[in-house]
Amino acid sequence: MITASHLIKAYGETRALDDVSLDVAEGDIFGVVGTSGAGKSTLIRTINGLESPDSGTVDVAGTRITNLSGDELRAARHGIGMIFQHFNLLSRRTVAGNVSLALEAVGMNKARRNTRIREILDLVGLADRADHYPAQLSGGQKQRVGIARALATNPRVLLSDEATSALDPETTAQILGLLKQLNRELGLTILLITHEMDVVKQICTSAALMQHGRIVEGGRLRDILLRP
Ligand code: ADP
Ligand code: ADP
């Protein structure tokens, strides 16, 4: 579902990505784990088409992201959901308004938007918070809004950029539980980056360890954990 092949990205002397290749199968929950500066966010931004590599290719759901630009890239990116560490919600829009933005961006009319907003808020357990503003929500609820917004347009792939790093352990477990449920019920493929091995252990089926712009270890999670 996601294939990155021989990605190289340099910032001056630093190789943020130094020949990174990655294969995420459909329905997988794939974790990329590594310390700060390892290149994780450069990798996820490249997979999402926010960053273009110096060389190498990215394919998501059969589309070669690295060949696209402008409107074509924007259209492809509607098929990729993304959630963030600090949620990235608009504080002046309600929960429904934040989700609505993603639907407005694909030109959905108001009647269909309202139906979809109700449906997706129901799915993430926020049906009773549609008219609240982000400041009135807990961290876990804010991330649920982030997830609802990311999935509103029904993408097959969800990218998660340290989505639980700002949350306490109990809320983290709840959000990871929700992601697992969405993976199971929607067949959603999830690629997450994290600096916490614990997150990987809680939900991932496969994982890769990243250091200095390289993937130094990877495979099915049970094989990685069993290695000496
Ligand atoms: P991680 O997400 O694992 O913390 P990053 O992808 O943010 O790692 O960074 C990898 C390396 O690339 C780091 O050395 C970082 O300083 C460098 N880097 C990332 N983005 C930029 C940028 N826009 N300009 C210069 N250097 C960058
Ligand atoms: P904001 O004031 O944050 O911009 P709005 O209240 O204008 O948000 O709502 C934005 C979109 O969400 C509109 O399309 C609106 O019809 C829809 N919407 C608002 N409240 C609800 C709700 N409770 N259930 C479903 N859709 C809603």
Coordinates of C-alpha atoms and ligand atoms in Angstrom, one line a residue:
M1 CA 0.0 0.0 0.0
I2 CA 3.0 2.3 0.7
T3 CA 6.3 1.7 -1.0
A4 CA 9.3 4.0 -0.5
S5 CA 12.3 3.1 -2.6
H6 CA 15.9 4.4 -2.1
L7 CA 14.9 7.8 -0.7
I8 CA 17.7 10.3 -0.3
K9 CA 17.2 13.8 1.1
A10 CA 20.0 16.1 2.2
Y11 CA 19.9 19.3 4.1
G12 CA 23.3 20.8 3.5
E13 CA 25.8 18.3 5.0
T14 CA 23.1 16.3 6.8
R15 CA 21.5 13.3 5.1
A16 CA 18.1 13.2 6.7
L17 CA 17.2 10.2 4.5
D18 CA 20.2 8.1 3.4
D19 CA 18.8 5.4 1.1
V20 CA 15.6 4.6 2.9
S21 CA 13.4 1.9 1.5
L22 CA 10.1 0.7 3.1
D23 CA 7.2 -1.5 2.2
V24 CA 3.9 -1.3 4.1
A25 CA 1.4 -3.9 3.2
E26 CA -2.4 -3.2 3.0
G27 CA -4.0 -3.5 6.4
D28 CA -0.7 -3.2 8.2
I29 CA 0.1 -1.0 11.2
F30 CA 3.7 -0.1 10.6
G31 CA 5.8 1.8 13.1
V32 CA 9.0 3.7 12.4
V33 CA 10.8 4.2 15.7
G34 CA 14.0 6.2 16.3
T35 CA 15.5 9.0 18.5
S36 CA 15.2 12.7 17.7
G37 CA 17.0 13.6 14.5
A38 CA 16.9 10.1 13.0
G39 CA 14.9 11.3 10.0
K40 CA 11.4 10.1 10.9
S41 CA 9.5 13.3 10.2
T42 CA 11.4 13.9 6.9
L43 CA 10.4 10.3 5.9
I44 CA 6.7 10.8 6.8
R45 CA 6.6 14.2 5.1
T46 CA 8.2 12.7 2.0
I47 CA 5.6 9.9 1.9
N48 CA 2.9 12.5 2.2
G49 CA 4.3 14.6 -0.6
L50 CA 5.0 17.6 1.6
E51 CA 8.7 17.2 1.0
S52 CA 10.3 16.0 -2.3
P53 CA 13.3 13.7 -2.1
D54 CA 16.6 14.4 -3.9
S55 CA 16.2 10.9 -5.4
G56 CA 14.1 7.8 -4.9
T57 CA 10.4 7.2 -5.2
V58 CA 7.2 6.9 -3.1
D59 CA 4.1 5.1 -4.2
V60 CA 0.9 5.2 -2.1
A61 CA -2.1 3.2 -3.1
G62 CA -0.8 2.7 -6.6
T63 CA 0.0 6.4 -7.2
R64 CA 3.6 7.5 -7.6
I65 CA 3.5 10.6 -5.3
T66 CA 7.1 11.6 -6.2
N67 CA 6.1 12.2 -9.8
L68 CA 3.3 14.7 -9.0
S69 CA 3.1 18.4 -8.3
G70 CA 0.5 21.2 -8.0
D71 CA -3.2 20.1 -8.3
E72 CA -2.3 16.5 -9.1
L73 CA -0.3 16.2 -5.8
R74 CA -3.1 18.0 -3.8
A75 CA -5.7 15.5 -5.2
A76 CA -3.5 12.5 -4.4
R77 CA -3.0 13.9 -0.9
H78 CA -6.7 13.8 -0.3
G79 CA -6.3 10.0 -0.4
I80 CA -3.8 10.1 2.5
G81 CA -4.9 11.1 6.0
M82 CA -2.4 12.5 8.5
I83 CA -2.5 13.2 12.2
F84 CA -0.1 15.3 14.2
Q85 CA 1.5 15.5 17.7
H86 CA -0.1 18.9 18.4
F87 CA -3.3 18.1 16.6
N88 CA -3.2 21.1 14.2
L89 CA -6.8 22.1 14.8
L90 CA -8.2 25.6 14.0
S91 CA -9.1 27.1 17.3
R92 CA -11.8 29.4 15.9
R93 CA -13.7 26.6 14.3
T94 CA -15.9 24.1 16.1
V95 CA -15.2 20.3 16.0
A96 CA -17.7 20.0 13.1
G97 CA -16.1 23.0 11.5
N98 CA -12.6 21.5 11.6
V99 CA -13.8 18.2 10.1
S100 CA -15.9 20.2 7.5
L101 CA -12.7 21.9 6.2
A102 CA -11.4 18.5 4.9
L103 CA -14.7 17.9 3.1
E104 CA -14.9 21.5 1.7
A105 CA -11.4 20.9 0.3
V106 CA -12.8 18.1 -1.9
G107 CA -15.8 20.2 -3.0
M108 CA -18.5 18.2 -1.1
N109 CA -21.8 20.0 -0.8
K110 CA -23.2 21.1 2.6
A111 CA -25.9 18.5 2.9
R112 CA -23.4 15.6 2.3
R113 CA -20.8 17.3 4.5
N114 CA -23.2 17.4 7.4
T115 CA -24.1 13.7 7.0
R116 CA -20.5 12.8 6.8
I117 CA -19.5 14.9 9.8
R118 CA -22.1 13.2 12.0
E119 CA -21.0 9.7 10.7
I120 CA -17.2 10.3 11.3
L121 CA -17.7 12.0 14.7
D122 CA -19.8 9.0 15.7
L123 CA -17.0 6.7 14.6
V124 CA -14.4 8.4 16.8
G125 CA -16.7 8.7 19.8
L126 CA -17.3 12.5 19.6
A127 CA -20.9 12.7 18.5
D128 CA -21.8 14.9 21.4
R129 CA -18.9 17.4 20.9
A130 CA -19.7 18.6 17.4
D131 CA -20.4 22.2 18.5
H132 CA -17.5 22.5 20.9
Y133 CA -14.4 24.5 20.2
P134 CA -10.9 22.8 20.5
A135 CA -10.1 24.8 23.7
Q136 CA -13.1 23.1 25.4
L137 CA -11.7 19.6 24.7
S138 CA -9.2 17.3 26.4
G139 CA -6.0 16.3 24.6
G140 CA -7.4 12.9 23.8
Q141 CA -10.6 14.5 22.4
K142 CA -8.6 16.9 20.3
Q143 CA -6.7 14.0 18.8
R144 CA -10.0 12.3 18.0
V145 CA -11.0 15.4 16.1
G146 CA -7.6 15.1 14.3
I147 CA -8.4 11.5 13.4
A148 CA -12.0 12.4 12.3
R149 CA -10.6 15.2 10.0
A150 CA -7.9 12.9 8.6
L151 CA -10.5 10.1 7.8
A152 CA -13.4 12.3 6.6
T153 CA -12.6 11.9 3.0
N154 CA -12.2 8.1 3.4
P155 CA -8.5 7.6 2.7
R156 CA -7.1 4.1 2.6
V157 CA -3.9 5.2 4.3
L158 CA -3.4 7.1 7.6
L159 CA 0.0 8.6 8.5
S160 CA 0.6 9.4 12.2
D161 CA 3.4 11.9 13.2
E162 CA 4.0 11.3 16.9
A163 CA 0.2 11.4 17.4
T164 CA 0.3 10.3 21.1
S165 CA 3.5 12.1 22.2
A166 CA 1.6 15.0 23.8
L167 CA -0.8 12.6 25.7
D168 CA -0.6 10.9 29.0
P169 CA -0.2 7.0 29.1
E170 CA -3.9 6.3 29.7
T171 CA -5.1 8.6 26.9
T172 CA -2.3 7.2 24.6
A173 CA -3.7 3.7 25.2
Q174 CA -7.2 4.9 24.3
I175 CA -6.1 6.7 21.1
L176 CA -4.0 3.6 20.1
G177 CA -7.0 1.5 20.8
L178 CA -9.1 3.7 18.5
L179 CA -6.5 3.4 15.7
K180 CA -6.4 -0.4 16.0
Q181 CA -10.2 -0.4 15.8
L182 CA -10.2 1.8 12.7
N183 CA -7.5 -0.5 11.2
R184 CA -9.7 -3.5 11.8
E185 CA -13.1 -2.1 10.9
L186 CA -12.1 0.0 7.8
G187 CA -9.1 -2.0 6.7
L188 CA -7.1 1.2 7.1
T189 CA -3.4 0.9 6.5
I190 CA -1.5 2.9 9.2
L191 CA 2.1 4.2 9.1
L192 CA 3.2 5.9 12.3
I193 CA 6.4 7.5 13.5
T194 CA 7.3 7.6 17.1
H195 CA 10.3 8.0 19.5
E196 CA 8.6 5.5 21.9
M197 CA 9.1 1.8 21.5
D198 CA 6.2 1.3 23.8
V199 CA 3.8 2.7 21.2
V200 CA 5.1 0.3 18.6
K201 CA 4.7 -2.6 21.0
Q202 CA 1.1 -1.6 21.8
I203 CA -0.3 -1.6 18.2
C204 CA 2.2 -2.3 15.4
T205 CA 2.3 -5.4 13.3
S206 CA 5.6 -4.4 11.7
A207 CA 8.3 -2.0 12.5
A208 CA 11.5 -0.4 11.4
L209 CA 14.2 1.2 13.5
M210 CA 15.7 4.4 12.1
Q211 CA 19.1 5.9 12.9
H212 CA 21.0 8.7 11.2
G213 CA 18.8 8.7 8.1
R214 CA 18.9 4.9 7.7
I215 CA 16.7 2.0 8.5
V216 CA 18.9 -0.3 10.5
E217 CA 16.5 -3.0 11.4
G218 CA 13.0 -3.9 10.2
G219 CA 10.4 -6.7 9.8
R220 CA 7.5 -8.3 11.5
L221 CA 7.3 -7.0 15.1
R222 CA 7.6 -10.4 16.8
D223 CA 10.8 -11.1 14.9
I224 CA 12.3 -7.8 15.8
L225 CA 11.4 -8.2 19.5
L226 CA 12.8 -11.7 19.6
R227 CA 16.2 -10.8 18.1
P228 CA 19.0 -10.7 20.7
Ligands
ADP1 P1 13.2 13.1 13.4 O1 11.8 13.3 12.9 O2 13.6 11.7 13.5 O3 13.5 13.9 14.7 P2 14.0 14.8 11.2 O4 13.5 14.2 10.0 O5 13.2 16.0 11.8 O6 14.2 13.7 12.3 O7 15.5 15.4 11.0 C1 16.5 14.5 10.4 C2 17.8 15.4 10.3 O8 17.5 16.4 9.2 C3 18.2 16.2 11.5 O9 19.6 16.2 11.5 C4 17.6 17.6 11.2 O10 18.3 18.6 11.9 C5 17.7 17.7 9.7 N1 16.6 18.5 9.1 C6 15.3 18.2 9.1 N2 14.6 19.1 8.5 C7 15.5 20.1 8.1 C8 15.3 21.4 7.4 N3 14.2 21.8 7.0 N4 16.5 22.1 7.3 C9 17.7 21.7 7.7 N5 17.8 20.5 8.4 C10 16.8 19.7 8.6
ADP2 P1 -17.3 26.9 12.4 O1 -18.2 28.0 13.1 O2 -16.3 26.3 13.3 O3 -16.8 27.3 11.1 P2 -19.8 25.8 11.7 O4 -20.7 25.7 12.9 O5 -20.0 26.9 10.7 O6 -18.3 25.7 12.2 O7 -19.9 24.4 10.9 C1 -19.1 24.1 9.8 C2 -19.7 23.0 9.0 O8 -20.1 21.9 9.9 C3 -20.9 23.4 8.3 O9 -21.0 22.7 7.1 C4 -22.0 23.0 9.3 O10 -23.2 22.7 8.5 C5 -21.5 21.7 9.8 N1 -22.0 21.4 11.2 C6 -22.0 22.3 12.2 N2 -22.5 21.7 13.3 C7 -22.8 20.4 13.0 C8 -23.4 19.3 13.7 N3 -23.7 19.4 15.0 N4 -23.5 18.1 13.0 C9 -23.1 18.0 11.7 N5 -22.6 19.1 11.0 C10 -22.5 20.2 11.6

